[in-house]
Structures are given as structure tokens and as C-alpha cells.
Tab-separated table of C-alpha atoms in Angstrom:
chain	number	residue	atom	x	y	z
A	1	MET	CA	11.789	-62.097	-37.408
A	2	ARG	CA	12.073	-58.145	-37.739
A	3	THR	CA	8.538	-57.851	-38.686
A	4	ILE	CA	7.835	-59.749	-35.412
A	5	ILE	CA	10.037	-57.496	-33.549
A	6	LYS	CA	8.251	-54.193	-34.788
A	7	ILE	CA	4.895	-55.757	-34.245
A	8	ILE	CA	5.844	-56.367	-30.407
A	9	SER	CA	7.430	-53.036	-29.959
A	10	LEU	CA	4.073	-51.580	-31.513
A	11	LEU	CA	2.044	-53.417	-28.831
A	12	PHE	CA	4.083	-52.023	-25.779
A	13	LEU	CA	4.406	-48.494	-27.299
A	14	PRO	CA	1.178	-47.155	-25.799
A	15	VAL	CA	2.362	-48.827	-22.365
A	16	PHE	CA	5.271	-46.969	-22.239
A	17	PHE	CA	3.679	-43.606	-22.680
A	18	PHE	CA	0.818	-44.151	-20.092
A	19	SER	CA	3.427	-45.229	-17.473
A	20	CYS	CA	5.006	-41.684	-17.496
A	21	GLU	CA	1.585	-40.384	-15.966
A	22	LYS	CA	1.510	-40.000	-12.255
A	23	THR	CA	-1.400	-38.544	-10.329
A	24	ILE	CA	0.048	-36.846	-7.045
A	25	GLU	CA	-2.597	-35.568	-4.768
A	26	PHE	CA	-2.408	-32.257	-3.579
A	27	LYS	CA	-2.511	-32.408	0.584
A	28	GLU	CA	-4.246	-28.890	0.975
A	29	LYS	CA	-4.947	-29.300	4.951
A	30	TYR	CA	-1.081	-29.619	5.353
A	31	VAL	CA	-0.141	-26.168	4.343
A	32	GLN	CA	1.075	-23.992	7.170
A	33	PRO	CA	0.992	-20.246	6.081
A	34	LYS	CA	4.199	-18.426	6.886
A	35	ILE	CA	4.999	-14.967	8.354
A	36	VAL	CA	6.066	-12.515	5.536
A	37	VAL	CA	8.345	-9.812	6.212
A	38	ASN	CA	8.806	-6.972	3.623
A	39	ALA	CA	11.021	-3.536	4.498
A	40	ILE	CA	13.659	-1.666	2.508
A	41	ILE	CA	15.643	0.834	4.738
A	42	ARG	CA	17.530	3.774	3.908
A	43	PRO	CA	20.343	5.966	6.060
A	44	GLY	CA	18.277	8.569	7.814
A	45	SER	CA	14.808	6.873	7.381
A	46	HIS	CA	12.575	5.371	10.051
A	47	PHE	CA	11.848	1.523	10.371
A	48	ILE	CA	8.661	1.103	8.781
A	49	ILE	CA	7.954	-2.923	8.622
A	50	LYS	CA	5.092	-4.560	6.486
A	51	ILE	CA	4.287	-7.900	8.298
A	52	GLU	CA	1.665	-10.233	6.732
A	53	SER	CA	0.526	-14.093	6.518
A	54	SER	CA	1.250	-15.843	3.407
A	55	ARG	CA	-1.347	-17.144	1.041
A	56	HIS	CA	-2.484	-20.343	0.019
A	57	ILE	CA	-1.378	-20.922	-3.731
A	58	LEU	CA	-5.243	-21.301	-4.896
A	59	ASP	CA	-6.020	-18.296	-2.836
A	60	GLU	CA	-7.613	-15.937	-5.607
A	61	SER	CA	-7.657	-12.847	-3.100
A	62	THR	CA	-6.233	-9.377	-4.747
A	63	TYR	CA	-4.811	-8.471	-1.171
A	64	PHE	CA	-2.278	-9.156	1.591
A	65	GLU	CA	-3.811	-8.957	5.023
A	66	SER	CA	-1.851	-7.237	7.702
A	67	LEU	CA	-0.462	-9.854	10.553
A	68	THR	CA	-1.795	-7.973	13.612
A	69	GLY	CA	-0.563	-8.898	17.016
A	70	ALA	CA	2.967	-10.005	16.116
A	71	LYS	CA	6.070	-9.240	18.455
A	72	VAL	CA	8.528	-7.642	16.314
A	73	LEU	CA	12.021	-6.739	18.028
A	74	LEU	CA	14.498	-4.608	16.273
A	75	TYR	CA	18.252	-5.263	17.237
A	76	GLU	CA	21.034	-2.772	16.065
A	77	ASN	CA	24.478	-4.234	15.607
A	78	GLY	CA	23.682	-6.951	17.984
A	79	GLU	CA	22.102	-4.977	20.651
A	80	PHE	CA	18.275	-4.716	21.373
A	81	VAL	CA	16.931	-1.364	20.755
A	82	SER	CA	13.112	-1.539	20.400
A	83	GLU	CA	9.860	-3.370	20.225
A	84	LEU	CA	7.709	-1.876	17.151
A	85	ASP	CA	4.533	-0.559	17.321
A	86	TYR	CA	1.620	-1.413	14.933
A	87	ILE	CA	-0.421	0.897	13.082
A	88	GLY	CA	-3.361	0.045	10.647
A	89	ARG	CA	-6.957	0.467	9.383
A	90	ILE	CA	-9.646	-1.262	7.516
A	91	ASP	CA	-9.499	-0.838	3.808
A	92	THR	CA	-11.540	-2.329	1.305
A	93	ALA	CA	-11.178	-4.819	-1.455
A	94	TYR	CA	-13.201	-5.864	-4.376
A	95	ARG	CA	-14.155	-8.969	-5.830
A	96	TYR	CA	-15.754	-9.456	-9.240
A	97	LEU	CA	-18.105	-12.422	-9.107
A	98	ALA	CA	-20.033	-13.996	-12.197
A	99	TYR	CA	-22.879	-11.774	-13.683
A	100	GLY	CA	-20.987	-8.371	-12.998
A	101	VAL	CA	-21.494	-8.934	-9.190
A	102	GLU	CA	-19.025	-7.014	-6.964
A	103	LYS	CA	-18.511	-8.141	-3.660
A	104	LYS	CA	-16.195	-6.060	-1.073
A	105	VAL	CA	-13.840	-7.355	1.150
A	106	PRO	CA	-12.653	-5.585	4.199
A	107	PHE	CA	-9.151	-6.215	5.235
A	108	GLU	CA	-6.553	-5.177	7.747
A	109	ASN	CA	-3.927	-3.011	5.943
A	110	GLY	CA	-1.263	-1.586	8.233
A	111	TYR	CA	2.497	-2.139	9.457
A	112	TYR	CA	4.832	-1.939	12.290
A	113	ARG	CA	7.024	1.123	13.069
A	114	ASP	CA	9.778	2.532	15.210
A	115	THR	CA	9.788	6.389	14.339
A	116	SER	CA	12.054	7.051	17.136
A	117	ARG	CA	15.479	6.189	15.514
A	118	VAL	CA	16.550	6.206	12.011
A	119	ALA	CA	18.832	3.750	10.194
A	120	LYS	CA	22.416	4.464	9.849
A	121	ALA	CA	24.836	3.613	6.980
A	122	GLY	CA	27.319	0.847	7.834
A	123	SER	CA	24.765	-0.802	10.741
A	124	THR	CA	23.618	-4.020	10.963
A	125	TYR	CA	19.822	-4.512	11.671
A	126	ARG	CA	18.027	-7.595	12.785
A	127	LEU	CA	14.372	-8.190	12.922
A	128	GLU	CA	12.769	-10.996	15.341
A	129	VAL	CA	9.255	-11.530	14.500
A	130	SER	CA	6.867	-14.015	16.375
A	131	LYS	CA	3.104	-14.652	16.386
A	132	GLU	CA	1.124	-17.437	18.244
A	133	GLY	CA	0.119	-20.068	15.262
A	134	PHE	CA	3.134	-19.116	13.188
A	135	GLU	CA	6.872	-20.150	13.108
A	136	PRO	CA	8.853	-17.457	14.314
A	137	VAL	CA	11.339	-15.606	11.610
A	138	TRP	CA	14.390	-13.310	11.772
A	139	CYS	CA	16.212	-11.361	9.165
A	140	GLU	CA	19.160	-8.699	8.967
A	141	THR	CA	20.546	-6.472	6.705
A	142	THR	CA	23.580	-4.153	6.530
A	143	VAL	CA	22.768	-0.676	5.421
A	144	PRO	CA	25.531	-0.119	2.475
A	145	GLU	CA	27.558	3.204	2.511
A	146	PRO	CA	26.734	5.477	-0.531
A	147	VAL	CA	28.793	5.220	-3.536
A	148	GLN	CA	31.189	8.152	-4.080
A	149	LEU	CA	30.584	9.582	-7.882
A	150	GLY	CA	33.004	11.537	-9.974
A	151	ASP	CA	32.446	13.405	-13.492
A	152	PHE	CA	28.950	13.071	-15.356
A	153	THR	CA	28.759	14.065	-18.820
A	154	CYS	CA	25.800	13.862	-21.097
A	155	GLU	CA	25.483	14.497	-24.795
A	156	MET	CA	22.273	14.961	-26.968
A	157	GLU	CA	22.669	13.544	-30.362
A	158	LYS	CA	19.525	13.646	-32.788
A	159	GLU	CA	19.027	10.799	-34.899
A	160	LEU	CA	16.324	10.016	-37.818
A	161	HIS	CA	13.570	7.374	-36.545
A	162	ASP	CA	10.549	5.545	-38.219
A	163	TYR	CA	7.961	6.937	-35.598
A	164	TYR	CA	9.351	9.596	-33.866
A	165	ASP	CA	9.387	13.459	-35.389
A	166	ASP	CA	12.282	14.057	-32.802
A	167	TYR	CA	14.056	11.285	-31.394
A	168	TYR	CA	17.488	12.082	-29.403
A	169	LEU	CA	20.210	9.723	-27.836
A	170	LEU	CA	21.524	10.707	-24.667
A	171	ASN	CA	24.860	9.496	-24.319
A	172	MET	CA	26.158	9.353	-20.864
A	173	ASN	CA	29.492	8.667	-18.890
A	174	LEU	CA	29.658	8.501	-15.205
A	175	GLU	CA	32.849	7.858	-12.961
A	176	ILE	CA	32.224	5.346	-10.229
A	177	LEU	CA	34.929	5.422	-7.454
A	178	ASP	CA	34.556	1.555	-6.251
A	179	ASP	CA	35.513	0.670	-2.860
A	180	ARG	CA	37.407	-2.521	-4.300
A	181	SER	CA	38.413	-3.919	-0.571
A	182	GLU	CA	34.866	-5.246	-0.555
A	183	ASP	CA	31.922	-6.763	-2.932
A	184	ASN	CA	29.529	-4.072	-3.662
A	185	PHE	CA	26.196	-4.383	-5.401
A	186	TYR	CA	24.641	-1.356	-7.603
A	187	ARG	CA	21.598	-0.420	-9.587
A	188	LEU	CA	21.693	2.243	-12.098
A	189	MET	CA	18.937	4.707	-12.975
A	190	VAL	CA	18.543	7.706	-14.947
A	191	TYR	CA	15.584	10.241	-14.520
A	192	LYS	CA	14.786	12.974	-17.005
A	193	TYR	CA	13.074	16.261	-15.732
A	194	ARG	CA	11.487	18.498	-18.320
A	195	GLY	CA	10.465	21.867	-18.285
A	196	THR	CA	8.027	22.995	-21.340
A	197	GLU	CA	6.754	26.447	-22.114
A	198	LEU	CA	2.990	26.766	-21.363
A	199	ASP	CA	1.882	27.578	-24.823
A	200	THR	CA	3.415	24.116	-26.255
A	201	ARG	CA	2.347	21.922	-23.405
A	202	ARG	CA	-1.498	23.270	-23.948
A	203	LYS	CA	-1.480	23.247	-27.779
A	204	GLY	CA	0.170	19.769	-28.496
A	205	GLY	CA	3.068	18.052	-29.185
A	206	TYR	CA	2.855	16.053	-25.886
A	207	TYR	CA	0.799	13.136	-25.137
A	208	SER	CA	-2.417	13.573	-23.009
A	209	PRO	CA	-4.605	10.954	-22.118
A	210	TYR	CA	-7.394	13.346	-22.594
A	211	GLY	CA	-6.433	15.917	-25.240
A	212	GLY	CA	-5.482	13.330	-28.002
A	213	HIS	CA	-2.030	15.060	-28.410
A	214	SER	CA	0.907	12.804	-29.572
A	215	TYR	CA	3.755	12.993	-27.043
A	216	TYR	CA	6.207	12.233	-29.718
A	217	SER	CA	5.223	14.823	-32.525
A	218	SER	CA	7.335	17.926	-32.831
A	219	SER	CA	6.586	21.406	-31.959
A	220	ASP	CA	7.479	24.201	-34.259
A	221	SER	CA	9.284	26.915	-32.157
A	222	ASP	CA	8.198	29.905	-34.387
A	223	SER	CA	4.162	28.666	-33.603
A	224	ILE	CA	4.763	29.370	-29.799
A	225	VAL	CA	3.315	32.243	-28.185
A	226	PRO	CA	5.640	32.645	-25.385
A	227	THR	CA	4.013	33.042	-21.777
A	228	ASP	CA	5.829	33.233	-18.076
A	229	THR	CA	5.053	29.603	-17.191
A	230	ILE	CA	6.935	26.593	-17.504
A	231	VAL	CA	5.421	23.313	-16.716
A	232	TYR	CA	7.780	20.809	-15.582
A	233	GLU	CA	7.298	16.953	-15.349
A	234	LEU	CA	9.259	13.637	-14.856
A	235	GLU	CA	9.603	12.190	-18.472
A	236	TYR	CA	7.925	8.457	-18.457
A	237	ARG	CA	10.269	6.532	-20.254
A	238	ASN	CA	13.565	6.424	-18.449
A	239	ASP	CA	15.228	3.081	-19.614
A	240	VAL	CA	19.112	2.643	-19.686
A	241	PHE	CA	20.981	0.850	-22.440
A	242	SER	CA	24.519	-0.370	-22.513
A	243	ASN	CA	27.251	-1.970	-24.179
A	244	ASP	CA	29.420	-1.666	-21.320
A	245	PRO	CA	30.552	-5.257	-19.862
A	246	ALA	CA	30.669	-4.139	-16.352
A	247	LEU	CA	26.776	-3.002	-16.838
A	248	THR	CA	25.783	-5.442	-18.934
A	249	LEU	CA	26.664	-8.644	-17.099
A	250	TYR	CA	23.358	-8.881	-15.501
A	251	GLY	CA	21.519	-7.819	-18.545
A	252	ASN	CA	18.499	-9.648	-20.214
A	253	SER	CA	19.199	-9.082	-23.599
A	254	GLU	CA	19.393	-12.806	-24.381
A	255	ILE	CA	16.291	-13.525	-22.735
A	256	LEU	CA	14.542	-10.623	-24.358
A	257	GLU	CA	16.161	-11.791	-27.834
A	258	THR	CA	17.281	-7.912	-28.839
A	259	ASP	CA	20.274	-6.463	-29.721
A	260	GLU	CA	20.167	-3.507	-27.086
A	261	SER	CA	20.455	-4.385	-23.640
A	262	THR	CA	18.546	-2.459	-21.013
A	263	VAL	CA	20.605	-2.448	-17.773
A	264	GLU	CA	19.831	-1.700	-14.369
A	265	LEU	CA	21.710	-4.244	-11.845
A	266	PHE	CA	25.401	-4.266	-12.040
A	267	THR	CA	28.236	-5.284	-9.363
A	268	ASP	CA	31.910	-4.298	-8.912
A	269	GLU	CA	32.779	-7.651	-10.398
A	270	LEU	CA	34.057	-6.122	-13.401
A	271	LEU	CA	35.176	-2.952	-12.225
A	272	ASN	CA	39.024	-3.258	-12.505
A	273	ARG	CA	40.119	-0.053	-10.968
A	274	ASP	CA	39.404	2.063	-8.317
A	275	VAL	CA	37.587	4.874	-10.515
A	276	TYR	CA	35.579	3.575	-13.204
A	277	ASN	CA	34.259	4.902	-16.212
A	278	LEU	CA	30.466	3.769	-16.867
A	279	SER	CA	29.297	4.390	-20.193
A	280	PHE	CA	25.485	3.983	-21.150
A	281	TRP	CA	22.962	5.877	-23.066
A	282	GLY	CA	19.270	6.701	-22.715
A	283	GLN	CA	16.491	8.361	-24.979
A	284	THR	CA	14.201	11.471	-25.190
A	285	TYR	CA	11.640	12.198	-27.880
A	286	ARG	CA	11.381	15.853	-27.400
A	287	ASN	CA	13.241	19.084	-28.900
A	288	ILE	CA	14.250	21.733	-26.412
A	289	ASN	CA	13.106	25.547	-27.160
A	290	TYR	CA	15.992	27.057	-25.174
A	291	GLU	CA	14.716	30.424	-26.210
A	292	TYR	CA	11.584	29.920	-24.662
A	293	GLY	CA	13.104	28.892	-21.114
A	294	GLU	CA	12.745	25.251	-21.653
A	295	TYR	CA	15.156	22.953	-20.137
A	296	LEU	CA	15.992	19.184	-19.864
A	297	ASP	CA	17.408	17.801	-16.164
A	298	VAL	CA	19.233	14.304	-16.843
A	299	ILE	CA	19.918	12.862	-13.333
A	300	ALA	CA	21.984	9.480	-13.047
A	301	VAL	CA	21.477	7.786	-9.538
A	302	VAL	CA	23.430	4.959	-8.448
A	303	GLU	CA	21.936	2.864	-5.587
A	304	THR	CA	24.163	1.093	-3.572
A	305	LEU	CA	22.390	-2.358	-2.514
A	306	SER	CA	22.814	-4.635	0.375
A	307	LYS	CA	23.708	-8.198	-0.927
A	308	GLU	CA	20.251	-9.533	-0.173
A	309	PHE	CA	18.265	-6.746	-1.643
A	310	PHE	CA	20.504	-6.983	-4.801
A	311	LEU	CA	19.919	-11.070	-4.939
A	312	PHE	CA	16.123	-10.519	-4.170
A	313	ASN	CA	15.705	-7.976	-7.060
A	314	ARG	CA	17.724	-9.863	-9.611
A	315	SER	CA	15.681	-13.168	-8.950
A	316	LEU	CA	12.083	-10.796	-9.068
A	317	GLU	CA	13.675	-9.789	-12.729
A	318	GLN	CA	14.369	-13.461	-13.759
A	319	HIS	CA	11.014	-14.558	-12.316
A	320	ASP	CA	9.166	-11.875	-14.026
A	321	LEU	CA	10.739	-12.893	-17.482
A	322	ALA	CA	10.052	-16.470	-17.133
A	323	GLN	CA	6.897	-16.729	-15.986
A	324	ASP	CA	5.329	-16.351	-19.158
A	325	ASN	CA	7.872	-18.275	-21.031
A	326	PRO	CA	6.535	-22.045	-21.619
A	327	PHE	CA	10.203	-23.144	-22.386
A	328	ALA	CA	11.795	-21.431	-19.222
A	329	GLU	CA	12.575	-22.878	-15.640
A	330	PRO	CA	10.416	-21.422	-12.975
A	331	VAL	CA	12.771	-19.033	-11.056
A	332	PRO	CA	11.783	-18.742	-7.038
A	333	VAL	CA	12.360	-15.193	-5.657
A	334	TYR	CA	14.896	-14.817	-3.218
A	335	SER	CA	14.262	-14.179	0.408
A	336	ASN	CA	16.178	-13.652	3.265
A	337	VAL	CA	13.847	-14.064	6.129
A	338	LYS	CA	14.706	-17.366	7.886
A	339	GLY	CA	11.522	-19.218	8.629
A	340	GLY	CA	9.418	-17.291	6.322
A	341	LEU	CA	9.147	-15.146	3.288
A	342	GLY	CA	9.927	-11.674	1.860
A	343	ILE	CA	12.643	-9.146	2.064
A	344	PHE	CA	14.676	-7.321	4.500
A	345	GLY	CA	17.028	-5.226	2.830
A	346	SER	CA	18.746	-1.996	2.493
A	347	VAL	CA	20.055	0.496	-0.025
A	348	SER	CA	21.799	4.122	-0.168
A	349	MET	CA	21.906	6.388	-3.184
A	350	LYS	CA	23.762	9.179	-4.818
A	351	GLY	CA	22.485	11.155	-7.598
A	352	ILE	CA	24.563	13.643	-10.413
A	353	GLY	CA	22.768	15.726	-13.053
A	354	HIS	CA	23.600	17.186	-16.401
A	355	LEU	CA	21.234	20.282	-17.243
A	356	PHE	CA	20.311	21.360	-21.104
A	357	GLY	CA	19.284	25.055	-20.856
A	358	GLU	CA	18.995	27.206	-17.774
A	359	TYR	CA	16.627	26.530	-14.609
A	360	PRO	CA	15.742	28.778	-12.889
A	361	LEU	CA	14.855	31.747	-14.689
A	362	GLU	CA	13.891	34.887	-12.928
A	363	ASP	CA	11.200	35.900	-15.213
A	364	LYS	CA	9.474	32.319	-15.478
A	365	THR	CA	6.906	30.930	-13.083
A	366	TYR	CA	7.318	27.165	-12.700
A	367	ILE	CA	4.247	24.819	-12.174
A	368	ASP	CA	4.214	21.038	-11.820
A	369	ILE	CA	2.089	18.866	-13.940
A	370	THR	CA	-0.367	18.202	-11.315
A	371	THR	CA	-1.150	21.975	-11.062
A	372	TYR	CA	-1.228	22.337	-15.058
A	373	GLN	CA	-3.784	19.459	-15.154
A	374	GLN	CA	-5.974	21.357	-12.510
A	375	LEU	CA	-5.750	24.779	-14.112
A	376	TYR	CA	-5.834	23.723	-17.678
A	377	GLN	CA	-7.346	20.104	-17.912
A	378	PRO	CA	-9.992	20.144	-15.119
A	379	TYR	CA	-11.989	17.454	-17.192
A	380	SER	CA	-9.639	14.892	-16.893
A	381	TYR	CA	-10.329	14.620	-13.093
């Protein structure tokens, strides 16, 4: 009897698997393009608004064409203030076809603007956009006040590393004065501006895509022939790490499967007092020859984001992490454009710095990296 049951089960097993398949016809002709609004405003900035049409999911274009002829109305604190003007030009995109064929595709590229007024912190701005053939859309944002910062300390500590001659941790602490009467949304960033003796910059010890030098190699200070010129530039690696619960609440260490959590977005959800000391660290891969006028300027920046801009950035971050993971659920990118797509958000910022070395010095001339390349690496252009 059991043998008969097993045989019957095996006969019905293929039917079970085939019954799980279902073909759904995609009705392409019913896909209606939507108005896409993209703009981030800051206190003191003019209103520059990108308005485009959404693309079909099967569209292989590498560009978004501006939506001309739209009516764009701007409101401030509920009162109409202006209708934005359009300014644009014809740009060229390229499509690469089979057998090395390159096709030029002209497209409209522009934006809507109001340069007669600037955004104000604490004010609420609303956009209403309409265009014949599209569903009208609206969106709004309240420009946040910049956060107040207290003391900022930064200590440099050299550590051994398997790959780099010079590897330093930058241990940082920053006081943030949070207004606990309302929910606040933040983004933490660190920028490192380095001034390097010209002779060091020219002979090596820095990465150059044309000179072949290693950015991570050390330069012996005794071998430097001093000049009167310092080259300043922004270090290209500015990751921020932290074990502070207030900063890691929205970290991605579990997704990335790493013990170190890079941080950026955070809220005041775990800031349990009016003055909170954020603890975090960064990295730098180069020593500082103070005797030749070299310096490192470390700047911590805290952006205060409107809620919708925070949700947009958070969802975009998760979307990017999940899109190449076959086991992750797709994450839609947040939009506050009602009836359409995109983001209309706002942000304010406050920064504070810590200087290693002296800057500026009276007996030194300072040039930026672009000037340096023009003078000493003309073959790179």
C-alpha cells in the first residue's frame, strides 16, 4: 500500500511544479510617463529645479530629457510667490551600437529657476507642476535650521598596516547641540584638505594616474629639497567610521558583512541629552612634514536634512546595496512628489575644523591641484 502511495505521489510531483508557473503579459501601451521633479534647496540659495519625464523600464537611453513647456508654481509658507522660468540647451548623448557604431542623440537639457529670491531656513516651500498630457504633481519641503556645534577634537595616531607605509587613524569627537523639541535628521561628513611641499608632490609618494607613483608610499623628509610652494588638495578617501550607537543606528555593517560600520546618516533618536558628544574616526595615509610647511586640515560637517530628503537618501542607500544582491528584496527609492517621481528636499549645514600644522605661512605660495597639474603635469591634459 505504501509503495502505491509513493508511486502516485511521484506521478503528481511534476504537475505540482509546472502549476507554479504563470506568464503575465506586460501591457506596455498602458505605461504613462510621469513628471519627475528633482531639487535640493539650501538657505541662501536660489531655486533651481530639474523637471523631466520618466523613462520606460525598457528604455536604454543614458540621459533624461528635460520637460519643456511645464507650468511651475512656487509657494512660500502657503502664499504664491512666482512662476519659474525655463532655461535650457541642446546637448548630445551617445549610443553605442553593434560593430562599434556610435550614434549621436540630441536631447533637451535644462532647468526651471527663480533667481529673484533665496530660500530661507524655517520656511516651507511648495512646488506645483503641470504639463499637458501629464498628471499634475506637487511637493513641498521645510528648510531646516542649521545645527549648532560645540567643541571638535581630532587626534592623529599612527598604526601598522599590511599595505601602507604610513597609516594614521584620526580619532574625532564632536559636540552637537540638538534641539530635542523636534525630530531632527542629520548627515555626518569629514573632509581632509592636505598641503604638501611641491618637491614631495613632484618626486613621488603620491598617486598620479600619469606619473605612476604610489599615493600610499612614504617620503623621507631628509630627501626633500624645500621650495616656497605648497600644493593643496582634497584627499579622495573620506570615509567615516564609528561604534557610537547614535551614529550606527542607520549603518550598513550587517548588509556589508563587516565589523567596521561606515556612517553618514543619523537622527537624534538616540541623542539623550541637549549636548551630545559624537565619537567617530577616519583615516589618512600620509605623514606630515611640518618643518616644510605641510599641513592637514580636517573638517567635520553636519548637514541637517529635511525629513523627506533623509528618507530619500536612506532608501537610495539601501536600494544601491540591495540591487546586486540576489537574496535581498528590492528597495524602492522614496519620493515626496505627489502624482509623480523624484525628490524636493532641503538641507542646511554647519562645519568645524581642526588644523595639523600651520596655514597660511607668509613665506609660502599656495597652489591648488589643478594649477599644479597644468604647471608640472601638462601631458596629463
